[in-house]
Short mmCIF file of C-alpha atoms in Angstrom, two decimals:
data_model
loop_
_atom_site.label_atom_id
_atom_site.label_comp_id
_atom_site.label_asym_id
_atom_site.label_seq_id
_atom_site.Cartn_x
_atom_site.Cartn_y
_atom_site.Cartn_z
CA UNK A 273 28.82 0.30 -38.89
CA UNK A 274 30.78 -2.94 -38.68
CA UNK A 275 33.37 -4.98 -40.51
CA UNK A 276 33.36 -8.77 -40.83
CA UNK A 277 36.36 -10.86 -39.72
CA UNK A 278 37.01 -14.57 -39.34
CA UNK A 279 36.94 -16.07 -35.87
CA UNK A 280 36.50 -19.28 -33.87
CA UNK A 281 33.55 -19.34 -31.51
CA UNK A 282 31.73 -21.52 -29.00
CA UNK A 283 28.06 -21.92 -29.91
CA UNK A 284 26.84 -23.93 -26.90
CA UNK A 285 28.39 -25.71 -23.90
CA UNK A 286 28.58 -29.14 -25.52
CA UNK A 287 29.72 -28.54 -29.11
CA UNK A 288 33.21 -27.99 -30.45
CA UNK A 289 34.41 -24.49 -31.25
CA UNK A 290 34.10 -23.67 -34.94
CA UNK A 291 34.45 -20.97 -37.57
CA UNK A 292 32.23 -17.90 -37.29
CA UNK A 293 32.01 -14.61 -39.17
CA UNK A 294 32.35 -11.99 -36.45
CA UNK A 295 31.20 -8.38 -36.77
CA UNK A 296 33.71 -5.88 -35.37
CA UNK A 297 32.94 -2.18 -34.95
CA UNK A 298 34.68 0.26 -37.25
CA UNK A 299 37.56 2.25 -35.81
CA UNK A 300 36.29 5.26 -33.86
CA UNK A 301 38.38 8.36 -32.96
CA UNK A 302 39.95 6.89 -29.76
CA UNK A 303 40.20 3.32 -31.08
CA UNK A 304 43.12 1.17 -32.15
CA UNK A 305 42.44 -1.60 -34.67
CA UNK A 306 44.76 -4.58 -34.25
CA UNK A 307 45.58 -7.42 -36.62
CA UNK A 308 45.96 -10.34 -34.21
CA UNK A 309 49.09 -12.42 -34.71
CA UNK A 310 49.11 -14.55 -31.54
CA UNK A 311 46.54 -15.41 -28.88
CA UNK A 312 47.20 -17.38 -25.72
CA UNK A 313 44.80 -20.04 -24.49
CA UNK A 314 43.76 -19.51 -20.87
CA UNK A 315 41.87 -21.93 -18.64
CA UNK A 316 39.28 -19.15 -18.37
CA UNK A 317 38.64 -19.58 -22.10
CA UNK A 318 37.73 -23.20 -21.51
CA UNK A 319 35.53 -22.39 -18.50
CA UNK A 320 33.70 -19.69 -20.46
CA UNK A 321 33.27 -21.74 -23.64
CA UNK A 322 31.85 -24.66 -21.63
CA UNK A 323 29.72 -22.40 -19.41
CA UNK A 324 31.33 -23.79 -16.25
CA UNK A 325 30.56 -20.52 -14.46
CA UNK A 326 26.94 -20.40 -15.64
CA UNK A 327 27.03 -16.94 -17.21
CA UNK A 328 28.08 -17.53 -20.84
CA UNK A 329 26.07 -16.05 -23.68
CA UNK A 330 26.59 -17.60 -27.09
CA UNK A 331 28.09 -17.30 -29.63
CA UNK A 332 31.30 -16.56 -27.69
CA UNK A 333 34.76 -15.86 -29.12
CA UNK A 334 37.26 -16.51 -26.29
CA UNK A 335 40.81 -15.20 -25.98
CA UNK A 336 42.26 -12.47 -23.73
CA UNK A 337 46.00 -12.94 -24.25
CA UNK A 338 46.32 -11.00 -27.49
CA UNK A 339 49.40 -9.80 -29.36
CA UNK A 340 49.26 -8.18 -32.76
CA UNK A 341 50.13 -5.28 -35.03
CA UNK A 342 48.28 -1.97 -35.29
CA UNK A 343 46.43 -1.84 -38.61
CA UNK A 344 44.50 1.42 -38.13
CA UNK A 345 44.22 4.20 -35.55
CA UNK A 346 41.42 6.64 -34.84
CA UNK A 347 41.84 10.35 -35.43
CA UNK A 348 42.36 11.12 -31.71
CA UNK A 349 44.87 8.33 -30.97
CA UNK A 350 48.26 9.63 -29.79
CA UNK A 351 50.05 6.61 -28.29
CA UNK A 352 50.22 4.24 -31.27
CA UNK A 353 50.72 4.22 -35.01
CA UNK A 354 50.17 1.69 -37.78
CA UNK A 355 52.79 -1.07 -37.62
CA UNK A 356 53.37 -0.97 -33.85
CA UNK A 357 53.41 -4.30 -31.99
CA UNK A 358 50.78 -4.09 -29.27
CA UNK A 359 48.87 -6.29 -26.84
CA UNK A 360 45.45 -6.58 -25.20
CA UNK A 361 44.79 -8.43 -21.97
CA UNK A 362 41.75 -9.34 -19.91
CA UNK A 363 40.00 -5.98 -19.92
CA UNK A 364 39.09 -3.52 -22.65
CA UNK A 365 37.29 -0.81 -20.68
CA UNK A 366 36.25 0.35 -17.20
CA UNK A 367 34.21 3.16 -15.69
CA UNK A 368 37.23 5.47 -15.42
CA UNK A 369 35.57 7.32 -12.52
CA UNK A 370 35.89 5.20 -9.37
CA UNK A 371 38.77 5.18 -6.88
CA UNK A 372 40.25 2.01 -8.31
CA UNK A 373 40.30 3.39 -11.86
CA UNK A 374 41.82 6.67 -10.68
CA UNK A 375 44.57 4.68 -8.97
CA UNK A 376 45.36 2.67 -12.14
CA UNK A 377 43.77 -0.50 -10.80
CA UNK A 378 41.06 -0.93 -13.38
CA UNK A 379 40.94 -4.67 -12.62
CA UNK A 380 39.16 -3.73 -9.37
CA UNK A 381 36.80 -1.20 -10.99
CA UNK A 382 34.01 -0.63 -8.51
CA UNK A 383 31.40 -0.60 -11.26
CA UNK A 384 32.89 -3.66 -12.92
CA UNK A 385 35.47 -3.60 -15.71
CA UNK A 386 34.51 -4.68 -19.22
CA UNK A 387 36.17 -7.98 -20.09
CA UNK A 388 37.76 -8.65 -23.46
CA UNK A 389 35.09 -11.26 -24.10
CA UNK A 390 31.84 -12.30 -22.47
CA UNK A 391 30.90 -8.79 -21.32
CA UNK A 392 28.74 -5.97 -22.66
CA UNK A 393 30.64 -3.04 -24.11
CA UNK A 394 29.70 0.61 -24.02
CA UNK A 395 27.98 0.13 -27.38
CA UNK A 396 25.61 -2.34 -25.74
CA UNK A 397 26.95 -5.28 -27.73
CA UNK A 398 28.79 -8.39 -26.44
CA UNK A 399 32.57 -8.17 -26.37
CA UNK A 400 34.36 -10.89 -28.32
CA UNK A 401 37.93 -12.04 -27.82
CA UNK A 402 41.15 -12.86 -29.56
CA UNK A 403 40.38 -16.07 -31.43
CA UNK A 404 39.84 -13.78 -34.40
CA UNK A 405 41.65 -11.92 -37.16
CA UNK A 406 41.16 -8.48 -35.68
CA UNK A 407 40.08 -6.60 -32.59
CA UNK A 408 39.23 -2.93 -32.02
CA UNK A 409 40.07 -1.54 -28.58
CA UNK A 410 40.03 1.95 -27.09
CA UNK A 411 43.58 3.34 -26.93
CA UNK A 412 43.83 3.48 -23.13
CA UNK A 413 43.44 -0.30 -22.86
CA UNK A 414 46.07 -1.17 -25.46
CA UNK A 415 49.58 -2.11 -24.32
CA UNK A 416 52.89 -1.69 -26.09
CA UNK A 417 55.02 -4.79 -26.73
CA UNK A 418 58.55 -3.61 -25.94
CA UNK A 419 61.41 -4.20 -28.34
CA UNK A 420 63.24 -7.43 -27.65
CA UNK A 421 60.24 -9.29 -26.22
CA UNK A 422 59.24 -12.27 -28.37
CA UNK A 423 55.62 -11.59 -29.37
CA UNK A 424 54.53 -15.24 -29.40
CA UNK A 425 55.76 -16.05 -25.90
CA UNK A 426 54.55 -12.64 -24.72
CA UNK A 427 50.89 -13.53 -25.32
CA UNK A 428 50.33 -15.50 -22.06
CA UNK A 429 51.90 -12.66 -20.11
CA UNK A 430 48.63 -10.78 -20.61
CA UNK A 431 46.86 -13.10 -18.15
CA UNK A 432 49.07 -15.77 -16.60
CA UNK A 433 51.98 -13.36 -16.45
CA UNK A 434 50.26 -10.39 -14.88
CA UNK A 435 48.30 -12.59 -12.47
CA UNK A 436 51.63 -13.88 -11.16
CA UNK A 437 53.49 -10.57 -11.34
CA UNK A 438 50.93 -8.39 -9.59
CA UNK A 439 51.11 -9.91 -6.06
CA UNK A 440 54.90 -10.01 -6.21
CA UNK A 441 54.99 -6.37 -7.27
CA UNK A 442 52.40 -5.32 -4.67
CA UNK A 443 54.41 -6.96 -1.89
CA UNK A 444 57.63 -5.36 -3.19
CA UNK A 445 59.52 -8.61 -3.66
CA UNK A 446 63.23 -8.07 -3.99
CA UNK A 447 66.69 -9.19 -2.83
CA UNK A 448 66.74 -10.60 0.69
CA UNK A 449 63.15 -11.87 0.56
CA UNK A 450 62.17 -15.52 0.67
CA UNK A 451 59.22 -16.39 -1.55
CA UNK A 452 57.28 -19.63 -1.99
CA UNK A 453 55.25 -20.65 -5.03
CA UNK A 454 52.61 -23.39 -4.86
CA UNK A 455 52.06 -25.28 -8.11
CA UNK A 456 54.28 -25.53 -11.18
CA UNK A 457 51.72 -24.79 -13.89
CA UNK A 458 50.95 -21.87 -16.18
CA UNK A 459 50.76 -19.31 -13.37
CA UNK A 460 53.22 -21.05 -11.09
CA UNK A 461 56.12 -21.22 -13.52
CA UNK A 462 55.68 -17.49 -14.21
CA UNK A 463 55.56 -16.62 -10.50
CA UNK A 464 58.77 -18.63 -10.07
CA UNK A 465 60.51 -16.86 -12.95
CA UNK A 466 59.39 -13.42 -11.79
CA UNK A 467 60.40 -13.93 -8.16
CA UNK A 468 63.85 -15.17 -9.19
CA UNK A 469 64.28 -12.23 -11.58
CA UNK A 470 63.31 -9.84 -8.76
CA UNK A 471 66.16 -11.23 -6.66
CA UNK A 472 64.25 -13.34 -4.15
CA UNK A 473 65.23 -16.76 -2.81
CA UNK A 474 62.46 -18.99 -4.15
CA UNK A 475 60.97 -22.23 -2.85
CA UNK A 476 58.73 -24.19 -5.20
CA UNK A 477 56.06 -26.41 -3.62
CA UNK A 478 54.85 -29.32 -5.73
CA UNK A 479 52.99 -32.58 -5.18
CA UNK A 480 54.91 -34.26 -7.98
CA UNK A 481 58.44 -35.56 -7.42
CA UNK A 482 58.91 -35.63 -11.19
CA UNK A 483 58.82 -31.81 -11.24
CA UNK A 484 61.83 -31.31 -9.01
CA UNK A 485 64.29 -31.12 -11.90
CA UNK A 486 62.00 -28.89 -13.96
CA UNK A 487 61.54 -26.44 -11.09
CA UNK A 488 65.29 -26.25 -10.61
CA UNK A 489 65.76 -25.66 -14.35
CA UNK A 490 63.38 -22.71 -14.15
CA UNK A 491 65.38 -21.20 -11.31
CA UNK A 492 63.95 -22.50 -8.02
CA UNK A 493 66.51 -22.42 -5.22
CA UNK A 494 64.61 -25.03 -3.23
CA UNK A 495 61.97 -27.58 -4.25
CA UNK A 496 59.68 -29.00 -1.55
CA UNK A 497 57.48 -32.03 -2.10
CA UNK A 498 54.42 -30.90 -0.17
CA UNK A 499 53.25 -34.47 0.44
CA UNK A 500 56.44 -35.18 2.42
CA UNK A 501 55.99 -34.18 6.06
CA UNK A 502 59.72 -33.84 6.78
CA UNK A 503 60.32 -31.54 3.82
CA UNK A 504 57.41 -29.31 4.78
CA UNK A 505 58.47 -29.18 8.43
CA UNK A 506 61.97 -28.11 7.43
CA UNK A 507 60.39 -25.11 5.66
CA UNK A 508 58.20 -23.95 8.57
CA UNK A 509 58.60 -20.27 9.57
CA UNK A 510 60.97 -19.40 6.72
CA UNK A 511 59.02 -17.56 4.00
CA UNK A 512 57.95 -13.93 3.73
CA UNK A 513 55.41 -14.50 0.96
CA UNK A 514 53.75 -17.46 -0.74
CA UNK A 515 51.92 -17.22 -4.07
CA UNK A 516 49.33 -19.98 -4.36
CA UNK A 517 48.51 -20.78 -8.01
CA UNK A 518 46.72 -24.13 -7.62
CA UNK A 519 43.26 -23.79 -9.25
CA UNK A 520 41.37 -26.28 -7.05
CA UNK A 521 40.59 -26.31 -3.31
CA UNK A 522 43.38 -27.71 -1.13
CA UNK A 523 44.59 -27.67 2.46
CA UNK A 524 46.31 -24.37 3.25
CA UNK A 525 47.40 -25.28 6.77
CA UNK A 526 50.83 -26.70 5.98
CA UNK A 527 51.72 -23.79 3.72
CA UNK A 528 50.68 -21.20 6.31
CA UNK A 529 53.05 -22.88 8.76
CA UNK A 530 55.83 -22.15 6.25
CA UNK A 531 55.24 -18.39 6.59
CA UNK A 532 57.32 -16.29 8.91
CA UNK A 533 55.73 -13.86 11.36
CA UNK A 534 53.77 -11.23 9.34
CA UNK A 535 53.93 -13.44 6.26
CA UNK A 536 51.22 -13.49 3.60
CA UNK A 537 49.82 -16.31 1.48
CA UNK A 538 48.31 -14.82 -1.68
CA UNK A 539 45.72 -16.86 -3.55
CA UNK A 540 45.67 -16.35 -7.32
CA UNK A 541 44.44 -19.75 -8.54
CA UNK A 542 41.45 -21.10 -6.61
CA UNK A 543 38.09 -19.32 -6.75
CA UNK A 544 35.22 -20.29 -4.46
CA UNK A 545 34.84 -22.09 -1.15
CA UNK A 546 38.03 -23.64 0.20
CA UNK A 547 38.18 -27.13 1.63
CA UNK A 548 39.16 -28.24 4.18
CA UNK A 549 38.27 -25.30 6.46
CA UNK A 550 41.14 -23.08 7.60
CA UNK A 551 42.11 -23.05 11.29
CA UNK A 552 42.50 -19.33 11.93
CA UNK A 553 44.76 -20.05 14.87
CA UNK A 554 47.51 -20.49 12.29
CA UNK A 555 47.00 -16.86 11.31
CA UNK A 556 46.62 -15.41 14.80
CA UNK A 557 49.79 -17.05 16.11
CA UNK A 558 52.17 -15.12 13.90
CA UNK A 559 50.05 -12.26 12.58
CA UNK A 560 49.92 -14.06 9.27
CA UNK A 561 47.47 -13.34 6.45
CA UNK A 562 45.71 -15.07 3.59
CA UNK A 563 44.80 -12.67 0.79
CA UNK A 564 43.79 -12.71 -2.85
CA UNK A 565 45.02 -11.06 -6.03
CA UNK A 566 43.60 -10.80 -9.53
CA UNK A 567 45.21 -9.52 -12.72
CA UNK A 568 46.86 -6.09 -12.83
CA UNK A 569 45.72 -2.75 -14.15
CA UNK A 570 46.89 -1.31 -17.46
CA UNK A 571 49.86 0.59 -16.00
CA UNK A 572 51.07 -2.42 -14.01
CA UNK A 573 50.66 -4.74 -16.99
CA UNK A 574 52.81 -2.39 -19.10
CA UNK A 575 55.33 -2.32 -16.27
CA UNK A 576 55.39 -6.13 -16.32
CA UNK A 577 55.93 -6.28 -20.10
CA UNK A 578 58.82 -3.83 -19.80
CA UNK A 579 60.28 -5.85 -16.92
CA UNK A 580 60.10 -9.00 -19.02
CA UNK A 581 61.95 -7.34 -21.89
CA UNK A 582 64.65 -6.02 -19.55
CA UNK A 583 65.11 -9.23 -17.54
CA UNK A 584 64.55 -11.81 -20.28
CA UNK A 585 61.54 -13.40 -18.58
CA UNK A 586 59.15 -15.13 -20.99
CA UNK A 587 56.44 -17.76 -20.79
CA UNK A 588 57.11 -21.36 -21.81
CA UNK A 589 54.68 -21.98 -24.67
CA UNK A 590 53.45 -24.62 -27.08
CA UNK A 591 52.39 -23.15 -30.43
CA UNK A 592 49.24 -24.52 -32.02
CA UNK A 593 47.10 -23.90 -35.11
CA UNK A 594 43.61 -22.45 -34.75
CA UNK A 595 41.91 -25.68 -35.83
CA UNK A 596 43.68 -27.53 -32.97
CA UNK A 597 41.77 -25.54 -30.31
CA UNK A 598 39.30 -28.30 -29.41
CA UNK A 599 42.12 -30.80 -28.86
CA UNK A 600 43.91 -28.12 -26.84
CA UNK A 601 40.84 -27.74 -24.59
CA UNK A 602 40.79 -31.51 -24.05
CA UNK A 603 44.43 -31.40 -23.04
CA UNK A 604 43.80 -28.42 -20.76
CA UNK A 605 41.20 -30.44 -18.87
CA UNK A 606 43.85 -33.12 -18.36
CA UNK A 607 46.49 -30.55 -17.37
CA UNK A 608 48.52 -31.70 -20.38
CA UNK A 609 50.25 -28.51 -21.52
CA UNK A 610 53.79 -27.21 -21.11
CA UNK A 611 53.00 -24.49 -19.89
CA UNK A 612 50.64 -22.43 -22.07
CA UNK A 613 49.14 -22.91 -25.52
CA UNK A 614 49.52 -20.03 -27.96
CA UNK A 615 47.55 -19.91 -31.21
CA UNK A 616 49.38 -18.80 -34.33
CA UNK A 617 46.58 -16.67 -35.76
CA UNK A 618 48.05 -16.88 -39.26
CA UNK A 619 46.47 -20.34 -39.30
CA UNK A 620 42.93 -18.92 -39.01
#
């Protein structure tokens, strides 16, 4: 059985997103039904809607930065009740059996986690995301929005936030550490805020001189214009960790030189072949590493939400109405957003 809700969907790579009546499953014993109040707009939404990755099946309802209120719970649900503020991120299920799942790292599920949209659920039907009135998710993949955390600005934490938080948490960033962040965008401004809140001394790398003041406002202790040779050279051999959030290929050599011995450059933004090629001598001479990091698992994402509530870290957002989504996508392609769009789902 199903229930019909309003949504916005992509119907092909070239058309605008538009209204669509979406069929959601009824609430089963372990399910939580959520009335969606806010949904962040991720660059992945744009890539998926436009089939940039070549694997989109239409119609597609994007959206994996979801915050809402519990409207119904299944008979076996124990963690949530009607009226609770909750959240759903990038994944809504996993195998639950592999080593990664047993270690609370469902994002690395060895059989492949089930994404909030664009995947096939256990019922054999396509998963559809948060550009909709309602979503039904199994209890174990629902997160609690802690008291004191603004629900609207919390929405992008479910992707941009956890993608930035996870490598910092994994590398145990804290007082006395020196951390670099490459790129002052959606992910980069969150990595900056998190690293500062964790007590690190933070250097922001940017190619834009106009962002110096903004980076300082957000808490950066140092701002380095990466196109300026002298500024980069002054930073060589100083940083324990660098989080790279730039989503397009770029030269890593200068940044690796900024790492101290045993330092690590973690890539969270770019996916695919990197150009220009990396000279591995930069890694060998200093036992340095280049690694990658995706989103976090459910436990770590809850930890991040709680940390945000305790430390006052939130995402900088621009609120939009649902019918503005196509203009928002155009602006995303031009990198014209400060720093994440969030849809007020009351406008659907």
